Amino acid sequence: MIGNSMKKTASFLAFLVSFLALIMTWEMKLLSNMGGIFVAGLSFVAAILMWLDAHDSLQGVGQKDARRTKADQ
């Protein structure tokens, strides 16, 4: 369970990094266009993959325990 919360926290931070990279590219002109798009895209994809990994690992949690309890009876 703690691994899933860490994945969701890291996913949120990656979304934040992608948002800040876009702001630093277009508003503040601190990053070049290609560099900002690359950083934003890479962190956005990583955030989505981490979020899906955490979500998929929680899908079967209750079902495994239910089957084990039924087999024990």
Coordinates of C-alpha atoms in Angstrom, one line a residue:
M1 CA 0.0 0.0 0.0
I2 CA 2.8 2.4 0.8
G3 CA 4.3 1.8 -2.6
N4 CA 1.1 2.9 -4.3
S5 CA 0.9 6.1 -2.3
M6 CA 4.5 6.8 -3.2
K7 CA 3.8 6.2 -6.9
K8 CA 0.8 8.5 -6.8
T9 CA 2.9 11.2 -5.0
A10 CA 5.6 10.9 -7.6
S11 CA 3.0 11.0 -10.4
F12 CA 1.6 14.3 -8.9
L13 CA 5.2 15.7 -8.8
A14 CA 5.8 14.7 -12.4
F15 CA 2.6 16.5 -13.4
L16 CA 3.8 19.6 -11.5
V17 CA 7.2 19.4 -13.3
S18 CA 5.6 19.2 -16.7
F19 CA 3.3 22.2 -15.9
L20 CA 6.3 24.2 -14.6
A21 CA 8.4 23.3 -17.7
L22 CA 5.6 24.6 -19.9
I23 CA 5.4 27.8 -17.9
M24 CA 9.1 28.3 -18.0
T25 CA 9.2 27.7 -21.7
W26 CA 6.4 30.0 -22.9
E27 CA 5.9 32.7 -20.2
M28 CA 9.3 33.2 -18.7
K29 CA 11.5 32.1 -21.7
L30 CA 13.9 30.3 -19.4
L31 CA 13.9 27.1 -21.5
S32 CA 14.2 26.7 -25.2
N33 CA 11.1 25.6 -27.1
M34 CA 12.4 22.1 -27.8
G35 CA 13.9 21.6 -24.4
G36 CA 10.7 22.7 -22.6
I37 CA 8.5 20.5 -24.7
F38 CA 10.8 17.6 -24.2
V39 CA 10.9 18.0 -20.4
A40 CA 7.2 18.6 -20.2
G41 CA 6.3 15.6 -22.5
L42 CA 8.7 13.2 -20.7
S43 CA 7.4 14.1 -17.3
F44 CA 3.8 14.0 -18.4
V45 CA 4.2 10.5 -19.9
A46 CA 6.0 9.3 -16.8
A47 CA 3.3 10.7 -14.6
I48 CA 0.6 8.9 -16.5
L49 CA 2.5 5.6 -16.5
M50 CA 3.1 5.8 -12.7
W51 CA -0.5 6.7 -12.0
L52 CA -1.8 3.7 -14.2
D53 CA 0.7 1.4 -12.5
A54 CA -0.5 2.4 -9.0
H55 CA -4.2 2.1 -10.2
D56 CA -3.8 -1.3 -11.8
S57 CA -2.1 -2.8 -8.7
L58 CA -5.1 -1.8 -6.6
Q59 CA -7.6 -3.4 -8.8
G60 CA -7.2 -7.0 -7.5
V61 CA -6.6 -6.3 -3.8
G62 CA -10.0 -7.2 -2.5
Q63 CA -10.6 -10.1 -4.9
K64 CA -7.5 -12.1 -3.7
D65 CA -8.6 -12.0 -0.1
A66 CA -12.2 -12.9 -0.9
R67 CA -11.1 -16.1 -2.8
R68 CA -8.7 -17.1 0.0
T69 CA -11.5 -16.7 2.6
K70 CA -13.9 -18.8 0.6
A71 CA -11.3 -21.5 0.2
D72 CA -10.6 -21.6 3.9
Q73 CA -14.3 -22.2 4.8

